[in-house]
PDB file of C-alpha atoms in Angstrom:
ATOM      1  CA  MET A   6     -23.896  -1.100  51.048  1.00 95.00           C
ATOM      2  CA  ARG A   7     -20.718  -2.695  50.794  1.00 97.00           C
ATOM      3  CA  ALA A   8     -19.419  -2.674  47.020  1.00 98.00           C
ATOM      4  CA  LEU A   9     -16.519  -3.513  44.622  1.00 98.00           C
ATOM      5  CA  LEU A  10     -15.337  -1.581  41.911  1.00 98.00           C
ATOM      6  CA  LEU A  11     -13.647  -3.756  39.323  1.00 97.00           C
ATOM      7  CA  VAL A  12     -11.458  -1.359  37.537  1.00 95.00           C
ATOM      8  CA  ASN A  13      -9.757  -1.474  34.487  1.00 92.00           C
ATOM      9  CA  PRO A  14      -6.669   0.591  34.112  1.00 90.00           C
ATOM     10  CA  LYS A  15      -6.062   0.529  30.285  1.00 83.00           C
ATOM     11  CA  ALA A  16      -9.830   1.686  30.201  1.00 79.00           C
ATOM     12  CA  THR A  17      -9.716   3.874  26.409  1.00 73.00           C
ATOM     13  CA  SER A  18     -11.609   6.309  27.849  1.00 74.00           C
ATOM     14  CA  THR A  19     -10.855   7.729  31.341  1.00 78.00           C
ATOM     15  CA  HIS A  20      -7.454   8.758  32.810  1.00 82.00           C
ATOM     16  CA  GLN A  21      -6.264   8.777  36.540  1.00 88.00           C
ATOM     17  CA  ARG A  22      -6.931  11.860  37.849  1.00 89.00           C
ATOM     18  CA  THR A  23     -11.046  11.245  36.306  1.00 88.00           C
ATOM     19  CA  ARG A  24     -10.861   7.289  37.603  1.00 91.00           C
ATOM     20  CA  ASP A  25      -9.660   9.012  41.359  1.00 92.00           C
ATOM     21  CA  VAL A  26     -12.455  11.643  40.902  1.00 93.00           C
ATOM     22  CA  LEU A  27     -15.221   8.644  40.360  1.00 94.00           C
ATOM     23  CA  ILE A  28     -13.957   6.451  43.104  1.00 95.00           C
ATOM     24  CA  ARG A  29     -14.139   9.148  45.812  1.00 96.00           C
ATOM     25  CA  ALA A  30     -17.601  10.111  44.462  1.00 96.00           C
ATOM     26  CA  LEU A  31     -19.127   6.283  44.772  1.00 96.00           C
ATOM     27  CA  GLY A  32     -16.887   6.129  48.162  1.00 97.00           C
ATOM     28  CA  ALA A  33     -18.701   9.061  49.610  1.00 96.00           C
ATOM     29  CA  ALA A  34     -22.031   6.955  48.493  1.00 96.00           C
ATOM     30  CA  VAL A  35     -21.533   3.423  49.461  1.00 97.00           C
ATOM     31  CA  ASP A  36     -18.650   1.377  51.746  1.00 98.00           C
ATOM     32  CA  LEU A  37     -16.160   1.104  48.768  1.00 98.00           C
ATOM     33  CA  SER A  38     -13.436  -1.205  47.947  1.00 98.00           C
ATOM     34  CA  VAL A  39     -11.277  -0.911  44.464  1.00 97.00           C
ATOM     35  CA  GLU A  40      -9.311  -3.754  42.844  1.00 97.00           C
ATOM     36  CA  GLU A  41      -7.532  -2.934  39.606  1.00 96.00           C
ATOM     37  CA  THR A  42      -7.588  -5.519  36.712  1.00 96.00           C
ATOM     38  CA  ALA A  43      -4.109  -7.165  36.174  1.00 95.00           C
ATOM     39  CA  TYR A  44      -4.634  -9.414  33.111  1.00 94.00           C
ATOM     40  CA  ARG A  45      -7.694 -10.752  30.394  1.00 92.00           C
ATOM     41  CA  GLY A  46     -10.225 -12.945  33.255  1.00 95.00           C
ATOM     42  CA  HIS A  47      -9.120 -10.701  35.875  1.00 97.00           C
ATOM     43  CA  ALA A  48     -12.254  -9.221  36.687  1.00 98.00           C
ATOM     44  CA  ALA A  49     -14.334 -12.531  36.554  1.00 97.00           C
ATOM     45  CA  VAL A  50     -11.802 -14.233  38.731  1.00 97.00           C
ATOM     46  CA  LEU A  51     -13.378 -10.990  41.122  1.00 97.00           C
ATOM     47  CA  ALA A  52     -16.259 -10.836  40.548  1.00 97.00           C
ATOM     48  CA  GLY A  53     -17.030 -14.778  41.264  1.00 96.00           C
ATOM     49  CA  THR A  54     -15.777 -14.093  44.990  1.00 96.00           C
ATOM     50  CA  ALA A  55     -18.167 -10.532  45.750  1.00 96.00           C
ATOM     51  CA  HIS A  56     -21.299 -12.631  47.389  1.00 94.00           C
ATOM     52  CA  ALA A  57     -19.146 -14.996  49.599  1.00 94.00           C
ATOM     53  CA  LYS A  58     -16.724 -11.825  50.743  1.00 96.00           C
ATOM     54  CA  GLY A  59     -19.941  -9.870  51.909  1.00 96.00           C
ATOM     55  CA  PHE A  60     -20.391  -7.440  48.656  1.00 97.00           C
ATOM     56  CA  GLU A  61     -24.232  -6.401  47.983  1.00 97.00           C
ATOM     57  CA  ALA A  62     -23.368  -4.535  44.770  1.00 97.00           C
ATOM     58  CA  VAL A  63     -20.097  -5.215  42.161  1.00 98.00           C
ATOM     59  CA  ALA A  64     -19.139  -1.572  39.896  1.00 98.00           C
ATOM     60  CA  VAL A  65     -16.995  -1.611  36.903  1.00 97.00           C
ATOM     61  CA  LEU A  66     -15.250   1.401  35.321  1.00 96.00           C
ATOM     62  CA  GLY A  67     -13.762   0.175  31.957  1.00 94.00           C
ATOM     63  CA  GLY A  68     -15.378  -1.282  28.591  1.00 93.00           C
ATOM     64  CA  ASP A  69     -17.773  -3.785  27.082  1.00 96.00           C
ATOM     65  CA  GLY A  70     -15.267  -6.741  27.650  1.00 94.00           C
ATOM     66  CA  THR A  71     -14.660  -5.874  31.525  1.00 96.00           C
ATOM     67  CA  ILE A  72     -18.169  -5.618  31.914  1.00 98.00           C
ATOM     68  CA  ASN A  73     -19.050  -9.203  29.944  1.00 98.00           C
ATOM     69  CA  GLU A  74     -16.007 -10.574  32.321  1.00 98.00           C
ATOM     70  CA  THR A  75     -17.580  -8.874  35.268  1.00 98.00           C
ATOM     71  CA  VAL A  76     -21.299 -10.440  34.438  1.00 98.00           C
ATOM     72  CA  ASN A  77     -19.454 -14.121  34.051  1.00 98.00           C
ATOM     73  CA  GLY A  78     -17.912 -13.416  36.962  1.00 97.00           C
ATOM     74  CA  LEU A  79     -21.339 -13.210  39.008  1.00 97.00           C
ATOM     75  CA  LEU A  80     -23.270 -15.892  37.215  1.00 96.00           C
ATOM     76  CA  GLU A  81     -20.453 -18.179  37.512  1.00 92.00           C
ATOM     77  CA  GLY A  82     -19.958 -17.471  40.839  1.00 82.00           C
ATOM     78  CA  GLN A  83     -24.071 -17.997  42.359  1.00 83.00           C
ATOM     79  CA  PRO A  84     -25.395 -19.861  38.890  1.00 80.00           C
ATOM     80  CA  ASP A  85     -28.128 -21.212  40.637  1.00 81.00           C
ATOM     81  CA  GLU A  86     -29.223 -18.290  42.524  1.00 84.00           C
ATOM     82  CA  ARG A  87     -31.963 -16.300  41.577  1.00 89.00           C
ATOM     83  CA  ALA A  88     -31.033 -12.510  40.436  1.00 92.00           C
ATOM     84  CA  ALA A  89     -31.589 -10.816  43.465  1.00 89.00           C
ATOM     85  CA  GLU A  90     -29.545 -12.655  44.799  1.00 91.00           C
ATOM     86  CA  ARG A  91     -26.543 -12.109  43.638  1.00 94.00           C
ATOM     87  CA  PRO A  92     -24.635  -8.661  44.196  1.00 96.00           C
ATOM     88  CA  ALA A  93     -26.292  -5.637  42.279  1.00 97.00           C
ATOM     89  CA  LEU A  94     -24.346  -4.385  38.836  1.00 98.00           C
ATOM     90  CA  ILE A  95     -23.037  -1.136  38.552  1.00 98.00           C
ATOM     91  CA  VAL A  96     -21.817   0.236  34.876  1.00 97.00           C
ATOM     92  CA  ILE A  97     -19.344   3.022  34.626  1.00 96.00           C
ATOM     93  CA  PRO A  98     -18.693   3.188  31.195  1.00 95.00           C
ATOM     94  CA  GLY A  99     -14.765   3.785  30.365  1.00 92.00           C
ATOM     95  CA  GLY A 100     -14.442   1.862  27.103  1.00 90.00           C
ATOM     96  CA  SER A 101     -14.719   2.696  23.061  1.00 86.00           C
ATOM     97  CA  ALA A 102     -18.094   2.394  21.937  1.00 90.00           C
ATOM     98  CA  ASN A 103     -19.866   0.919  25.371  1.00 94.00           C
ATOM     99  CA  VAL A 104     -22.387  -0.202  23.890  1.00 96.00           C
ATOM    100  CA  PHE A 105     -24.313  -2.095  27.047  1.00 98.00           C
ATOM    101  CA  ALA A 106     -23.941   0.908  29.299  1.00 97.00           C
ATOM    102  CA  ARG A 107     -25.509   3.298  26.767  1.00 96.00           C
ATOM    103  CA  ALA A 108     -28.325   0.606  26.187  1.00 96.00           C
ATOM    104  CA  LEU A 109     -28.874   0.893  30.040  1.00 97.00           C
ATOM    105  CA  GLY A 110     -29.682   4.406  29.511  1.00 96.00           C
ATOM    106  CA  LEU A 111     -26.541   5.292  30.972  1.00 97.00           C
ATOM    107  CA  PRO A 112     -24.634   8.750  29.323  1.00 96.00           C
ATOM    108  CA  ASN A 113     -21.859   7.882  27.336  1.00 94.00           C
ATOM    109  CA  ASN A 114     -18.816  10.377  29.930  1.00 94.00           C
ATOM    110  CA  PRO A 115     -18.330   8.325  32.527  1.00 94.00           C
ATOM    111  CA  VAL A 116     -18.921  11.214  35.085  1.00 94.00           C
ATOM    112  CA  GLU A 117     -22.415  12.095  33.833  1.00 96.00           C
ATOM    113  CA  ALA A 118     -22.963   7.953  33.848  1.00 96.00           C
ATOM    114  CA  THR A 119     -21.146   8.579  38.040  1.00 96.00           C
ATOM    115  CA  GLY A 120     -24.070  11.186  38.193  1.00 96.00           C
ATOM    116  CA  ALA A 121     -27.027   9.023  37.482  1.00 97.00           C
ATOM    117  CA  VAL A 122     -25.662   5.726  39.450  1.00 96.00           C
ATOM    118  CA  LEU A 123     -25.065   8.150  42.361  1.00 97.00           C
ATOM    119  CA  GLU A 124     -29.399   8.810  41.844  1.00 97.00           C
ATOM    120  CA  ALA A 125     -29.945   5.300  41.299  1.00 96.00           C
ATOM    121  CA  LEU A 126     -28.048   3.525  44.560  1.00 96.00           C
ATOM    122  CA  ARG A 127     -29.571   7.139  46.237  1.00 95.00           C
ATOM    123  CA  ASP A 128     -33.122   6.431  44.800  1.00 95.00           C
ATOM    124  CA  GLU A 129     -32.614   1.912  45.102  1.00 93.00           C
ATOM    125  CA  ARG A 130     -33.069   1.658  41.639  1.00 95.00           C
ATOM    126  CA  ARG A 131     -32.629  -1.738  40.198  1.00 95.00           C
ATOM    127  CA  LYS A 132     -33.761  -3.343  36.937  1.00 96.00           C
ATOM    128  CA  ILE A 133     -33.745  -6.961  36.423  1.00 97.00           C
ATOM    129  CA  ILE A 134     -32.102  -7.920  33.268  1.00 98.00           C
ATOM    130  CA  GLY A 135     -32.298 -11.073  30.437  1.00 98.00           C
ATOM    131  CA  LEU A 136     -28.765 -12.188  28.803  1.00 98.00           C
ATOM    132  CA  GLY A 137     -27.718 -14.194  26.281  1.00 98.00           C
ATOM    133  CA  LYS A 138     -25.473 -17.871  26.690  1.00 98.00           C
ATOM    134  CA  ALA A 139     -23.595 -19.198  24.221  1.00 98.00           C
ATOM    135  CA  ILE A 140     -21.979 -22.305  24.247  1.00 98.00           C
ATOM    136  CA  TRP A 141     -19.601 -24.024  21.696  1.00 97.00           C
ATOM    137  CA  HIS A 142     -16.957 -26.672  21.815  1.00 83.00           C
ATOM    138  CA  ASP A 143     -13.259 -26.150  23.846  1.00 66.00           C
ATOM    139  CA  GLU A 144     -11.533 -27.461  20.289  1.00 62.00           C
ATOM    140  CA  VAL A 145     -11.847 -25.385  16.794  1.00 57.00           C
ATOM    141  CA  SER A 146     -14.143 -27.991  15.191  1.00 56.00           C
ATOM    142  CA  GLY A 147     -16.342 -30.690  17.636  1.00 59.00           C
ATOM    143  CA  PRO A 148     -19.418 -32.590  17.224  1.00 61.00           C
ATOM    144  CA  ASP A 149     -21.915 -31.258  16.132  1.00 66.00           C
ATOM    145  CA  PRO A 150     -23.672 -30.313  18.937  1.00 70.00           C
ATOM    146  CA  GLY A 151     -27.146 -32.238  19.369  1.00 59.00           C
ATOM    147  CA  ALA A 152     -28.960 -32.414  22.523  1.00 51.00           C
ATOM    148  CA  ASP A 153     -25.521 -32.495  24.032  1.00 58.00           C
ATOM    149  CA  ALA A 154     -24.739 -28.580  23.671  1.00 62.00           C
ATOM    150  CA  ASP A 155     -23.954 -29.042  27.841  1.00 63.00           C
ATOM    151  CA  SER A 156     -21.406 -31.809  27.896  1.00 62.00           C
ATOM    152  CA  ASP A 157     -18.643 -31.000  29.938  1.00 59.00           C
ATOM    153  CA  HIS A 158     -16.075 -30.501  26.759  1.00 67.00           C
ATOM    154  CA  HIS A 159     -17.920 -27.887  25.739  1.00 85.00           C
ATOM    155  CA  ARG A 160     -17.617 -23.940  26.419  1.00 94.00           C
ATOM    156  CA  SER A 161     -19.824 -21.400  27.422  1.00 97.00           C
ATOM    157  CA  ARG A 162     -20.050 -17.815  27.941  1.00 97.00           C
ATOM    158  CA  TYR A 163     -23.103 -15.438  29.058  1.00 98.00           C
ATOM    159  CA  PHE A 164     -23.033 -12.207  26.935  1.00 98.00           C
ATOM    160  CA  THR A 165     -25.224  -8.403  27.494  1.00 98.00           C
ATOM    161  CA  PHE A 166     -25.740  -7.369  24.295  1.00 98.00           C
ATOM    162  CA  CYS A 167     -24.339  -9.231  21.164  1.00 98.00           C
ATOM    163  CA  ALA A 168     -22.354 -12.310  19.950  1.00 98.00           C
ATOM    164  CA  GLY A 169     -21.178 -12.882  15.575  1.00 97.00           C
ATOM    165  CA  LEU A 170     -20.049 -15.520  14.052  1.00 98.00           C
ATOM    166  CA  GLY A 171     -18.744 -14.959  10.507  1.00 97.00           C
ATOM    167  CA  TYR A 172     -17.598 -11.672   8.881  1.00 96.00           C
ATOM    168  CA  ASP A 173     -18.388  -9.017  11.834  1.00 94.00           C
ATOM    169  CA  ALA A 174     -15.976 -11.186  13.376  1.00 97.00           C
ATOM    170  CA  GLU A 175     -13.644 -11.694  11.345  1.00 96.00           C
ATOM    171  CA  VAL A 176     -13.516  -7.193  11.963  1.00 94.00           C
ATOM    172  CA  VAL A 177     -12.371  -7.444  15.235  1.00 94.00           C
ATOM    173  CA  ARG A 178     -10.595 -10.045  15.273  1.00 95.00           C
ATOM    174  CA  ALA A 179      -8.534  -7.179  13.117  1.00 93.00           C
ATOM    175  CA  VAL A 180      -9.307  -4.801  15.523  1.00 91.00           C
ATOM    176  CA  GLU A 181      -7.591  -6.927  18.038  1.00 89.00           C
ATOM    177  CA  GLY A 182      -4.787  -7.199  16.462  1.00 90.00           C
ATOM    178  CA  MET A 183      -4.210  -3.552  16.156  1.00 90.00           C
ATOM    179  CA  ARG A 184      -4.906  -2.849  18.871  1.00 80.00           C
ATOM    180  CA  SER A 185      -2.777  -5.011  20.771  1.00 80.00           C
ATOM    181  CA  ALA A 186      -0.198  -3.489  18.550  1.00 81.00           C
ATOM    182  CA  GLY A 187      -1.064   0.169  20.678  1.00 78.00           C
ATOM    183  CA  LEU A 188      -3.834   1.471  18.571  1.00 79.00           C
ATOM    184  CA  ARG A 189      -6.668   3.013  20.025  1.00 77.00           C
ATOM    185  CA  ALA A 190     -10.108   1.355  19.575  1.00 73.00           C
ATOM    186  CA  LEU A 191     -11.686   4.446  17.531  1.00 73.00           C
ATOM    187  CA  PRO A 192     -14.499   4.005  15.873  1.00 73.00           C
ATOM    188  CA  SER A 193     -12.746   5.085  13.062  1.00 81.00           C
ATOM    189  CA  LEU A 194     -10.814   2.021  13.588  1.00 86.00           C
ATOM    190  CA  TYR A 195     -13.808  -0.287  13.360  1.00 85.00           C
ATOM    191  CA  VAL A 196     -15.340   1.210  10.428  1.00 85.00           C
ATOM    192  CA  ASN A 197     -11.934   1.969   8.152  1.00 89.00           C
ATOM    193  CA  THR A 198     -11.070  -2.291   9.182  1.00 91.00           C
ATOM    194  CA  ALA A 199     -14.814  -3.699   7.974  1.00 90.00           C
ATOM    195  CA  VAL A 200     -13.994  -1.211   4.847  1.00 89.00           C
ATOM    196  CA  ARG A 201     -10.678  -3.053   4.027  1.00 91.00           C
ATOM    197  CA  HIS A 202     -11.574  -6.518   4.883  1.00 90.00           C
ATOM    198  CA  PHE A 203     -15.132  -6.629   2.980  1.00 91.00           C
ATOM    199  CA  PHE A 204     -12.504  -6.932   0.279  1.00 91.00           C
ATOM    200  CA  VAL A 205     -10.410 -10.217   1.765  1.00 92.00           C
ATOM    201  CA  THR A 206     -13.418 -11.711   3.243  1.00 93.00           C
ATOM    202  CA  ASP A 207     -14.777 -15.234   1.438  1.00 93.00           C
ATOM    203  CA  ARG A 208     -17.820 -13.488  -0.281  1.00 94.00           C
ATOM    204  CA  HIS A 209     -19.132 -16.592  -2.758  1.00 94.00           C
ATOM    205  CA  ARG A 210     -18.399 -19.247  -0.473  1.00 96.00           C
ATOM    206  CA  PRO A 211     -20.935 -19.160   2.284  1.00 97.00           C
ATOM    207  CA  ALA A 212     -20.003 -20.919   5.424  1.00 97.00           C
ATOM    208  CA  MET A 213     -23.638 -21.300   8.347  1.00 98.00           C
ATOM    209  CA  ARG A 214     -26.691 -22.356   8.303  1.00 98.00           C
ATOM    210  CA  LEU A 215     -29.625 -21.358  11.757  1.00 98.00           C
ATOM    211  CA  ARG A 216     -30.488 -24.203  13.134  1.00 98.00           C
ATOM    212  CA  ARG A 217     -34.400 -23.642  14.890  1.00 97.00           C
ATOM    213  CA  PRO A 218     -35.941 -26.150  17.197  1.00 94.00           C
ATOM    214  CA  ASP A 219     -39.301 -27.941  15.036  1.00 92.00           C
ATOM    215  CA  GLN A 220     -38.194 -26.062  12.147  1.00 95.00           C
ATOM    216  CA  ARG A 221     -36.015 -26.503   8.540  1.00 96.00           C
ATOM    217  CA  ASP A 222     -32.369 -25.267   8.472  1.00 98.00           C
ATOM    218  CA  VAL A 223     -32.186 -22.052   6.993  1.00 98.00           C
ATOM    219  CA  GLU A 224     -28.931 -22.204   4.790  1.00 97.00           C
ATOM    220  CA  GLY A 225     -26.305 -19.968   3.056  1.00 97.00           C
ATOM    221  CA  LEU A 226     -25.488 -17.778   5.498  1.00 98.00           C
ATOM    222  CA  PHE A 227     -22.236 -15.377   6.056  1.00 97.00           C
ATOM    223  CA  MET A 228     -22.711 -14.036   8.827  1.00 97.00           C
ATOM    224  CA  ALA A 229     -25.041 -13.921  11.508  1.00 98.00           C
ATOM    225  CA  ILE A 230     -25.543 -11.347  14.531  1.00 98.00           C
ATOM    226  CA  VAL A 231     -27.085 -12.054  17.396  1.00 98.00           C
ATOM    227  CA  SER A 232     -28.489  -9.953  19.867  1.00 98.00           C
ATOM    228  CA  ASN A 233     -30.215  -9.689  22.775  1.00 98.00           C
ATOM    229  CA  THR A 234     -31.049  -5.919  23.403  1.00 98.00           C
ATOM    230  CA  SER A 235     -30.539  -2.842  20.882  1.00 95.00           C
ATOM    231  CA  PRO A 236     -28.913  -1.581  19.498  1.00 94.00           C
ATOM    232  CA  TRP A 237     -25.887  -3.826  18.517  1.00 95.00           C
ATOM    233  CA  THR A 238     -23.679  -1.216  18.452  1.00 93.00           C
ATOM    234  CA  TYR A 239     -22.364   2.652  18.656  1.00 90.00           C
ATOM    235  CA  ALA A 240     -20.446   4.407  15.127  1.00 85.00           C
ATOM    236  CA  GLY A 241     -19.378   7.695  17.846  1.00 84.00           C
ATOM    237  CA  SER A 242     -22.466   9.318  18.678  1.00 87.00           C
ATOM    238  CA  ARG A 243     -25.242   7.095  16.190  1.00 89.00           C
ATOM    239  CA  PRO A 244     -26.462   4.004  16.452  1.00 92.00           C
ATOM    240  CA  ILE A 245     -26.230   1.147  15.029  1.00 93.00           C
ATOM    241  CA  ASN A 246     -29.460  -1.060  15.077  1.00 95.00           C
ATOM    242  CA  PRO A 247     -29.639  -4.531  12.381  1.00 96.00           C
ATOM    243  CA  THR A 248     -32.446  -5.375  15.373  1.00 97.00           C
ATOM    244  CA  PRO A 249     -34.172  -2.912  16.622  1.00 95.00           C
ATOM    245  CA  TRP A 250     -37.127  -4.860  18.234  1.00 96.00           C
ATOM    246  CA  ALA A 251     -34.129  -6.475  20.463  1.00 97.00           C
ATOM    247  CA  SER A 252     -34.660  -5.970  24.167  1.00 97.00           C
ATOM    248  CA  PHE A 253     -33.497  -7.315  27.614  1.00 98.00           C
ATOM    249  CA  GLU A 254     -36.584  -7.965  28.067  1.00 97.00           C
ATOM    250  CA  THR A 255     -37.502 -10.619  25.497  1.00 98.00           C
ATOM    251  CA  GLY A 256     -35.778 -13.357  23.442  1.00 98.00           C
ATOM    252  CA  LEU A 257     -32.576 -12.995  21.388  1.00 98.00           C
ATOM    253  CA  ASP A 258     -33.059 -12.017  18.007  1.00 98.00           C
ATOM    254  CA  LEU A 259     -30.848 -12.546  14.994  1.00 98.00           C
ATOM    255  CA  LEU A 260     -30.049 -10.909  11.433  1.00 98.00           C
ATOM    256  CA  GLY A 261     -28.507 -13.386   8.643  1.00 98.00           C
ATOM    257  CA  LEU A 262     -26.578 -12.493   5.807  1.00 97.00           C
ATOM    258  CA  ARG A 263     -27.349 -14.806   2.599  1.00 97.00           C
ATOM    259  CA  LYS A 264     -25.481 -12.602   0.034  1.00 96.00           C
ATOM    260  CA  MET A 265     -22.470 -10.254   0.663  1.00 95.00           C
ATOM    261  CA  GLY A 266     -22.475  -7.593  -2.904  1.00 93.00           C
ATOM    262  CA  LEU A 267     -21.789  -4.703  -2.285  1.00 92.00           C
ATOM    263  CA  PRO A 268     -24.727  -3.404  -2.679  1.00 93.00           C
ATOM    264  CA  THR A 269     -26.914  -5.695  -0.456  1.00 93.00           C
ATOM    265  CA  LEU A 270     -24.310  -4.613   2.293  1.00 92.00           C
ATOM    266  CA  LEU A 271     -25.245  -0.863   1.533  1.00 92.00           C
ATOM    267  CA  ARG A 272     -28.529  -0.834   1.376  1.00 93.00           C
ATOM    268  CA  LEU A 273     -28.576  -2.299   4.573  1.00 94.00           C
ATOM    269  CA  ALA A 274     -25.991   0.304   6.449  1.00 91.00           C
ATOM    270  CA  ARG A 275     -28.452   2.720   4.988  1.00 92.00           C
ATOM    271  CA  GLN A 276     -31.162   0.822   7.105  1.00 94.00           C
ATOM    272  CA  ILE A 277     -29.516  -0.055  10.256  1.00 94.00           C
ATOM    273  CA  VAL A 278     -27.474   3.660  10.824  1.00 89.00           C
ATOM    274  CA  ALA A 279     -31.116   5.271  10.058  1.00 69.00           C
ATOM    275  CA  GLU A 280     -33.572   6.490  12.682  1.00 67.00           C
ATOM    276  CA  ARG A 281     -36.628   3.995  12.245  1.00 67.00           C
ATOM    277  CA  ARG A 282     -38.272   0.816  14.225  1.00 74.00           C
ATOM    278  CA  GLY A 283     -39.389  -1.674  11.943  1.00 87.00           C
ATOM    279  CA  LEU A 284     -36.800  -3.835  11.046  1.00 93.00           C
ATOM    280  CA  PRO A 285     -34.212  -4.207   8.047  1.00 95.00           C
ATOM    281  CA  THR A 286     -34.897  -5.163   4.377  1.00 95.00           C
ATOM    282  CA  GLY A 287     -34.095  -7.005   2.053  1.00 94.00           C
ATOM    283  CA  LYS A 288     -34.719 -10.560  -0.208  1.00 94.00           C
ATOM    284  CA  HIS A 289     -31.072 -11.786   1.615  1.00 96.00           C
ATOM    285  CA  LEU A 290     -32.038 -11.505   5.042  1.00 97.00           C
ATOM    286  CA  VAL A 291     -32.265 -13.623   7.403  1.00 98.00           C
ATOM    287  CA  GLN A 292     -34.084 -12.679  10.642  1.00 97.00           C
ATOM    288  CA  VAL A 293     -35.164 -14.320  13.810  1.00 97.00           C
ATOM    289  CA  HIS A 294     -37.273 -12.750  17.041  1.00 98.00           C
ATOM    290  CA  ASP A 295     -37.600 -13.317  19.970  1.00 98.00           C
ATOM    291  CA  GLU A 296     -36.321 -16.841  19.819  1.00 98.00           C
ATOM    292  CA  ALA A 297     -35.165 -18.660  23.430  1.00 98.00           C
ATOM    293  CA  GLU A 298     -32.247 -20.983  21.494  1.00 98.00           C
ATOM    294  CA  PHE A 299     -31.516 -21.167  18.160  1.00 98.00           C
ATOM    295  CA  THR A 300     -27.711 -22.832  16.819  1.00 98.00           C
ATOM    296  CA  LEU A 301     -25.433 -21.729  14.054  1.00 98.00           C
ATOM    297  CA  LEU A 302     -23.682 -24.929  12.251  1.00 98.00           C
ATOM    298  CA  ALA A 303     -20.814 -24.050  10.125  1.00 98.00           C
ATOM    299  CA  SER A 304     -19.337 -25.936   7.363  1.00 97.00           C
ATOM    300  CA  ARG A 305     -16.158 -24.817   7.961  1.00 97.00           C
ATOM    301  CA  PRO A 306     -14.144 -23.464  10.779  1.00 97.00           C
ATOM    302  CA  VAL A 307     -15.549 -19.301  11.396  1.00 97.00           C
ATOM    303  CA  ALA A 308     -14.582 -16.120  13.291  1.00 98.00           C
ATOM    304  CA  PHE A 309     -16.692 -15.935  16.514  1.00 98.00           C
ATOM    305  CA  GLN A 310     -17.640 -12.966  18.862  1.00 98.00           C
ATOM    306  CA  LEU A 311     -18.945 -12.021  21.896  1.00 98.00           C
ATOM    307  CA  ASP A 312     -19.857  -8.651  23.132  1.00 97.00           C
ATOM    308  CA  GLY A 313     -16.998  -7.408  21.096  1.00 94.00           C
ATOM    309  CA  ASP A 314     -13.892 -10.310  22.226  1.00 95.00           C
ATOM    310  CA  TYR A 315     -13.111 -12.421  19.566  1.00 96.00           C
ATOM    311  CA  LEU A 316     -13.461 -16.058  21.071  1.00 96.00           C
ATOM    312  CA  GLY A 317     -11.783 -17.978  17.962  1.00 96.00           C
ATOM    313  CA  GLU A 318     -12.739 -20.003  14.947  1.00 97.00           C
ATOM    314  CA  HIS A 319     -15.229 -22.554  15.477  1.00 97.00           C
ATOM    315  CA  GLU A 320     -18.069 -25.025  13.682  1.00 97.00           C
ATOM    316  CA  TRP A 321     -21.491 -24.278  15.944  1.00 97.00           C
ATOM    317  CA  VAL A 322     -22.948 -22.362  18.851  1.00 98.00           C
ATOM    318  CA  VAL A 323     -25.869 -22.662  20.780  1.00 98.00           C
ATOM    319  CA  PHE A 324     -27.018 -19.140  21.770  1.00 98.00           C
ATOM    320  CA  ARG A 325     -29.921 -19.298  24.417  1.00 98.00           C
ATOM    321  CA  SER A 326     -32.091 -16.457  26.033  1.00 98.00           C
ATOM    322  CA  ILE A 327     -31.740 -16.597  29.924  1.00 97.00           C
ATOM    323  CA  PRO A 328     -33.988 -14.481  31.427  1.00 97.00           C
ATOM    324  CA  ASP A 329     -34.049 -12.462  35.005  1.00 96.00           C
ATOM    325  CA  ALA A 330     -30.560 -13.159  35.217  1.00 97.00           C
ATOM    326  CA  LEU A 331     -29.153 -10.096  35.586  1.00 97.00           C
ATOM    327  CA  GLN A 332     -29.762  -7.085  38.393  1.00 97.00           C
ATOM    328  CA  VAL A 333     -28.055  -3.837  37.694  1.00 98.00           C
ATOM    329  CA  LEU A 334     -28.325  -0.421  39.976  1.00 96.00           C
ATOM    330  CA  VAL A 335     -29.768   1.815  36.660  1.00 92.00           C
TER     331      VAL A 335
END
């Protein structure tokens, strides 16, 4: 098998010696070419040419952001092909949270995950999973999407595990600013930022509404979490699971919050951090399970994040489930 390995040299949880060991281990199992990413979006460019260059698999050593870029490159490079006809994805976690890798059942440690990947290569264990896709206008604000969500003036991006509008995206934005200043993306950074940001976010004027085909709009949302799988994220080793029914085999799930008071958030936090299979309960929650498509619209630009990557402020985003989109060696 010919495989291309994309390495993010700035990945949070690896250093050069570890990367060298992992590269040698993979190189003993496949015909391996290695490329280091040099700028934001570079992984998508490299993955987009993988099939044309004859690679049967693309491996990623990096965090969720690098994996997301790679996935988008694979699908954009062969948009009309079935998952089995595209290069397979191999994931080696190298970031801080590694949500996608852990959702696939891989160990969080990159060395242990490489061992699991080598077993998958030896046994030819492949899995085809669904993805989410977000579509939005290429400006901060734009016309209501209506039936024209695929206009050339709109942008789109696939996501592997989650997206969100509102408060959680504001936290992602704040953390990205601190990371650019040199702080490490540790779980404590996200938790502390979320607590501080709660007191400055707009908790009195909900901006969003949920629109689904053939149903009434749901008004008054402060925050919306969109999930393609569970858990949503991790706090260290502990999963945080606001949408426990979400999976790679179903459509998209959503949890919306219609009140931003501290008692409401604390009650929700107790439920989504605990190990439970049932949905969170509460009169201020809006929940959607296994949906093929829905739209979040806002009365003013709101923060938007996708797979933990901040993508600016927007007044609407269309979300679609893309079943059987990606082949993974796992």
